[in-house]
Coordinates of C-alpha atoms in Angstrom, one line a residue:
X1 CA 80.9 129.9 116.8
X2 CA 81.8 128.9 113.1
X3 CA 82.9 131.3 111.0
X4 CA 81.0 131.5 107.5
X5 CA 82.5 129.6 104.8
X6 CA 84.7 132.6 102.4
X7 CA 83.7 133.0 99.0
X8 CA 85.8 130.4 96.3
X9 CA 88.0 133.1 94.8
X10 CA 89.6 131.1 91.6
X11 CA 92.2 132.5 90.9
X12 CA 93.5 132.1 94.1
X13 CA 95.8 129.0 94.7
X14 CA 95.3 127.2 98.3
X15 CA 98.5 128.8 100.2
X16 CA 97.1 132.1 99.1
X17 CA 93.8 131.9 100.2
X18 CA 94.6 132.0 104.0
X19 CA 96.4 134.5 106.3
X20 CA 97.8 134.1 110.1
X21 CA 94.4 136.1 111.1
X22 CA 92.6 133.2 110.2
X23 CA 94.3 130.7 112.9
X24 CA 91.4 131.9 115.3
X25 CA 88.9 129.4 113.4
X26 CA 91.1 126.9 115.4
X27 CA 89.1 125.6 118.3
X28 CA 92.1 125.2 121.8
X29 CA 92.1 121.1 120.8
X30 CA 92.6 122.1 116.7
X31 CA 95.1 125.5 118.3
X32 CA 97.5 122.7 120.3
X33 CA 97.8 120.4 117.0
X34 CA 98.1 122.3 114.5
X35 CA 99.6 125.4 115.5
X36 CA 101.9 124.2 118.9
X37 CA 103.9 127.2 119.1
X38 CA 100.9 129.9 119.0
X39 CA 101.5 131.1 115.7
X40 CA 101.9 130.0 112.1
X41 CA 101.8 131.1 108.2
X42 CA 99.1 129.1 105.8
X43 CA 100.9 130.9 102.8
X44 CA 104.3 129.0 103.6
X45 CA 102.7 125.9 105.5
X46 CA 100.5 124.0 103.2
X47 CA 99.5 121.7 105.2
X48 CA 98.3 124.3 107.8
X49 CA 96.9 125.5 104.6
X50 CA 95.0 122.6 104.2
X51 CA 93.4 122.4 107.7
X52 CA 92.4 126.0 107.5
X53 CA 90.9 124.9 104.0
X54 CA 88.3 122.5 105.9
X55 CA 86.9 124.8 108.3
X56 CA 86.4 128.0 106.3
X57 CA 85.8 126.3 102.6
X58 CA 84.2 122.7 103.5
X59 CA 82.4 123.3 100.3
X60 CA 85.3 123.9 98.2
X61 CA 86.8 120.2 100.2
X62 CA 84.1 118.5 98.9
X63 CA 83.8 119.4 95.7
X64 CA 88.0 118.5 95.3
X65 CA 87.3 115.1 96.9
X66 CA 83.9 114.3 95.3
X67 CA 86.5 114.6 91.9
X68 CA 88.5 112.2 93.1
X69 CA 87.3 109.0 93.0
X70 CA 89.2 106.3 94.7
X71 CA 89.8 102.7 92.3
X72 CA 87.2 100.9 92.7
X73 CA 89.5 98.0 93.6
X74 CA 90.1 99.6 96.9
X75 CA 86.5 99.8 97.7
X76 CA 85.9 96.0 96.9
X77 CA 88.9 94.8 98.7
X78 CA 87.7 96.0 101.6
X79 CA 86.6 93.4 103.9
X80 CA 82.9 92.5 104.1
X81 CA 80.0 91.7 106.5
X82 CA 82.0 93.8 109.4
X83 CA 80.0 94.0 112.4
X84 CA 81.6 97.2 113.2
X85 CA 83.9 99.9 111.3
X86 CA 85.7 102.9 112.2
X87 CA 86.9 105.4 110.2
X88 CA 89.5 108.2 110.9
X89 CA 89.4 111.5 109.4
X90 CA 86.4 110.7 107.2
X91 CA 86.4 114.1 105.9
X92 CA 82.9 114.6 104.0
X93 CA 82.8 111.1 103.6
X94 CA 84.1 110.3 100.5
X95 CA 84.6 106.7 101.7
X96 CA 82.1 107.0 104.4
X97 CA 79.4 106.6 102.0
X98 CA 81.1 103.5 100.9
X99 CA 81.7 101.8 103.9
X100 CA 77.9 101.3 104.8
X101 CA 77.5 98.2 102.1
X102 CA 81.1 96.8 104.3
X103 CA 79.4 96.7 107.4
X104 CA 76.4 96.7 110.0
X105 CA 77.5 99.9 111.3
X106 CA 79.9 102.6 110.9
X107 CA 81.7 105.2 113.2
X108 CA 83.0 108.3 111.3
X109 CA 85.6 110.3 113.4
X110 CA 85.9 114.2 111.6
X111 CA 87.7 116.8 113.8
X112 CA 86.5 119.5 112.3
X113 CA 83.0 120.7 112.8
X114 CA 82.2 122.1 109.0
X115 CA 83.2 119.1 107.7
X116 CA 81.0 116.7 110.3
X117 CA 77.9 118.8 109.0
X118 CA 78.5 117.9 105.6
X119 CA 78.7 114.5 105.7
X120 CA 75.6 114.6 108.2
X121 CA 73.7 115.9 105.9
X122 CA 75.0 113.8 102.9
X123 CA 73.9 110.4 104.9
X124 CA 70.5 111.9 106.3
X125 CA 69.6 112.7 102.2
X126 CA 70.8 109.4 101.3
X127 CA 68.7 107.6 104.1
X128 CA 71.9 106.2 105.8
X129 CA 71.5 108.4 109.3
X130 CA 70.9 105.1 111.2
X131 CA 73.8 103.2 109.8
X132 CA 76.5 105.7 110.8
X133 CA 77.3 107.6 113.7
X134 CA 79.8 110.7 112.8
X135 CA 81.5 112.0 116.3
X136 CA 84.4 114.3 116.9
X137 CA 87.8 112.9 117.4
X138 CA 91.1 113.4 116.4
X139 CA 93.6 110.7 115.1
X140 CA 95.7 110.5 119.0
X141 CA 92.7 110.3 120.5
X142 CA 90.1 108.4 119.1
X143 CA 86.9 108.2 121.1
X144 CA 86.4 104.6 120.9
X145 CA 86.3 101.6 123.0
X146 CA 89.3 99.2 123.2
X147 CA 89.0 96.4 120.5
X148 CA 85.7 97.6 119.5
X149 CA 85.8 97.6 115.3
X150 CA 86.8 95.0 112.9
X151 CA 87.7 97.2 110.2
X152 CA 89.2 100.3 111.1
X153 CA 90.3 102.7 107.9
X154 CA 91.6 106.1 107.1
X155 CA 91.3 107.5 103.6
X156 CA 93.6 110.0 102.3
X157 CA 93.9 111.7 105.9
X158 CA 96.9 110.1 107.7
X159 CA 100.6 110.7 107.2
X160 CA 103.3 110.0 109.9
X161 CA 103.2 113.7 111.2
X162 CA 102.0 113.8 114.7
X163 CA 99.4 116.3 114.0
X164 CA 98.1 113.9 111.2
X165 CA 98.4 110.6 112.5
X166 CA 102.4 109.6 113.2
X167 CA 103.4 107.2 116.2
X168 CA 100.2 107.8 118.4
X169 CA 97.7 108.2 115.5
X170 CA 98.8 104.3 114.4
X171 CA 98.7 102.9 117.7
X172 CA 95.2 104.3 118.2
X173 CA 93.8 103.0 115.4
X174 CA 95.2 99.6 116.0
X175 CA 94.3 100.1 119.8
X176 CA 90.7 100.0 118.4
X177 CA 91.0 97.4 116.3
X178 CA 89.9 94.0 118.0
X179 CA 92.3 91.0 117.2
X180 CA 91.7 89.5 113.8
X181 CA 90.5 92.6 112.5
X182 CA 91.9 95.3 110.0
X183 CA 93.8 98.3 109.8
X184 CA 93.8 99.8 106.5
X185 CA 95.6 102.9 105.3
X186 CA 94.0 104.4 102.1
X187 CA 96.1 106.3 99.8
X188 CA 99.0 106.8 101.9
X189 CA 102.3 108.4 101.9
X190 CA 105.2 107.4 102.9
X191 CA 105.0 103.6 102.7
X192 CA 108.4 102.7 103.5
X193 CA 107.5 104.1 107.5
X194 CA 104.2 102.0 107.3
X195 CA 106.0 99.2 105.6
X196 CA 108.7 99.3 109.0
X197 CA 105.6 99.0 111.0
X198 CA 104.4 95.7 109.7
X199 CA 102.0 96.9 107.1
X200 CA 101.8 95.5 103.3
X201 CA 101.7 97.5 100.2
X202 CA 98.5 96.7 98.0
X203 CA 97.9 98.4 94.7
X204 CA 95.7 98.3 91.7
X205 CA 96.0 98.7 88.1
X206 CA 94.7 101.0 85.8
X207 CA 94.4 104.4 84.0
X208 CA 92.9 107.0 86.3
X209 CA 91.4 110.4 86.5
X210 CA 90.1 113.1 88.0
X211 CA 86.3 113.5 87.4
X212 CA 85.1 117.1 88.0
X213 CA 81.4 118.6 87.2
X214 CA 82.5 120.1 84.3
X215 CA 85.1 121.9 82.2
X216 CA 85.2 125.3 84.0
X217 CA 85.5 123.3 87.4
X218 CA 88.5 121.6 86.6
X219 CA 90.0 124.6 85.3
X220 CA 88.6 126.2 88.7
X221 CA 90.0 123.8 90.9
X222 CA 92.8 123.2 88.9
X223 CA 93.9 126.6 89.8
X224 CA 93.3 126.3 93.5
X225 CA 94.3 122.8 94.4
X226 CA 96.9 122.3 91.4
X227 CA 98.1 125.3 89.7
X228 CA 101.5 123.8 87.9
X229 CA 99.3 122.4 86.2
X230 CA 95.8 124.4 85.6
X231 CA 97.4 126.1 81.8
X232 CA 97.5 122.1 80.3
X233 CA 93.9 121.2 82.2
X234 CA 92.6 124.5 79.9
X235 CA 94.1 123.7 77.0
X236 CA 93.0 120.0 77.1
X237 CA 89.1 121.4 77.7
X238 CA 88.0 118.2 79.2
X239 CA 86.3 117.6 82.8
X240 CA 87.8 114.4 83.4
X241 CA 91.8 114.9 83.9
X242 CA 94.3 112.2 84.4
X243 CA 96.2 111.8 87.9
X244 CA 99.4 112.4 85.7
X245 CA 99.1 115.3 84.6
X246 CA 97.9 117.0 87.7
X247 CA 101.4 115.4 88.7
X248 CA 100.0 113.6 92.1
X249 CA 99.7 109.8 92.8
X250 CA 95.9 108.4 92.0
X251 CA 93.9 106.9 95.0
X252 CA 94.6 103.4 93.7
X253 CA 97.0 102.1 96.9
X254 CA 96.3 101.1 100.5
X255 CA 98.2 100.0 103.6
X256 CA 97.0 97.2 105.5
X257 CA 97.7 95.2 108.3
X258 CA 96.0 92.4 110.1
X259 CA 95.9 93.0 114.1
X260 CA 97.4 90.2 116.0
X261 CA 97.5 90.4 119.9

């Protein structure tokens, strides 16, 4: 059963929001991943943090990533007329829903459940129900055929953790790539471990920012997601807030690498 999403509370940053009662939202698969050992804190591990943040606030996710706009460089380098794509950790699909004008059909793999019933219902309002398939998989494990996609892509969701991707996550994805095709890191970290691994940095120009609803929402969310900085995003009053000052790295890079084998 899934627990009801809890009430945005904004003046609440994101490693305060969740206690150790709240590992039992963990399904066994999401238990052995994230939490190994049986036990863990959200208010001292922010990434646990984060995957707590998915299945009790999805709505709170979406609204953060919806802000976030990736460069639209990325999106257009992105190869076209794919026959097939998968995507890894496609979240609420804030690439998802750019993928379908990339290819003939897409494959969106979400572990957790809240989030896959998002982005459901985001592609049934859009008319796009038939175009994408959205299944349950985590990045060691993909539930894909060997050598099955063209493109396959991870946006802002992998890092070289093995919970999040690491060793087993990579070969996966490049397990499912066919040869000739494309795996493509969006807004990665640690580029120096994908750059060891035979994959080339690509980045584009340009000021960015983040584009909320309005001015209480970046002041909102400011609070939650980025609260070193939420005092300038009040003082500057504005819904659109530049990348810098929220002191992260903008969506404008990718990771790629071409499969040969």
């Amino acid at each position: 059963m899934t627990r009801p999403e809890a009430p945005a509370d904004a003046g609440r940053d994101l490693r305060s929001r969740y206690t150790a009662s709240d590992l039992g939202v963990f399904t066994c698969d999401e238990a052995s991943r994230f939490v190994p050992q049986g036990d863990g804190d959200p208010q001292t591990d922010v990434v646990l943090a984060w995957e707590l943040l998915y299945r009790l606030e999805p709505g709170l996710y979406d609204r953060l990533a919806s802000a976030e706009r990736l460069h639209p460089g990325v999106v257009d380098w992105l190869p076209r007329g794919v026959d097939r794509i998968a995507e890894v950790g496609a979240g609420t699909g804030r690439l998802t829903m750019e993928l379908i004008e990339h290819g003939q059909h897409v494959v969106a793999v979400e572990p957790a459940l809240p989030m896959r019933r998002i982005l459901r219902r985001k592609l049934a309002e859009a008319g796009h129900g038939d175009r994408v398939r959205v299944v349950r998989g985590f990045f060691a494990q993909l539930p894909l055929p060997d050598d099955s996609a063209g493109l396959v892509v991870a946006c802002s969701a992998f890092t070289p953790s093995p919970g999040h991707g690491g060793e087993d996550g990579l070969a996966e994805m490049e397990r499912v790539c066919r040869p000739g095709g494309w795996v493509v890191i969006i807004w990665p970290n640690h580029l120096d471990w994908l750059a060891a691994r035979g994959y080339r940095h690509v980045s584009f120009p340009g000021p960015m920012s983040v584009e909320f609803g309005s001015c209480d929402e970046a002041v909102e969310l400011a609070e939650i997601f980025y609260p070193k900085a939420a005092g300038e995003v009040r003082r500057r009053g504005r819904r659109d807030v530049p990348f810098e000052v929220l002191g992260i790295n903008p969506p404008r890079d990718l990771a790629c690498k071409v499969l040969s084998r």
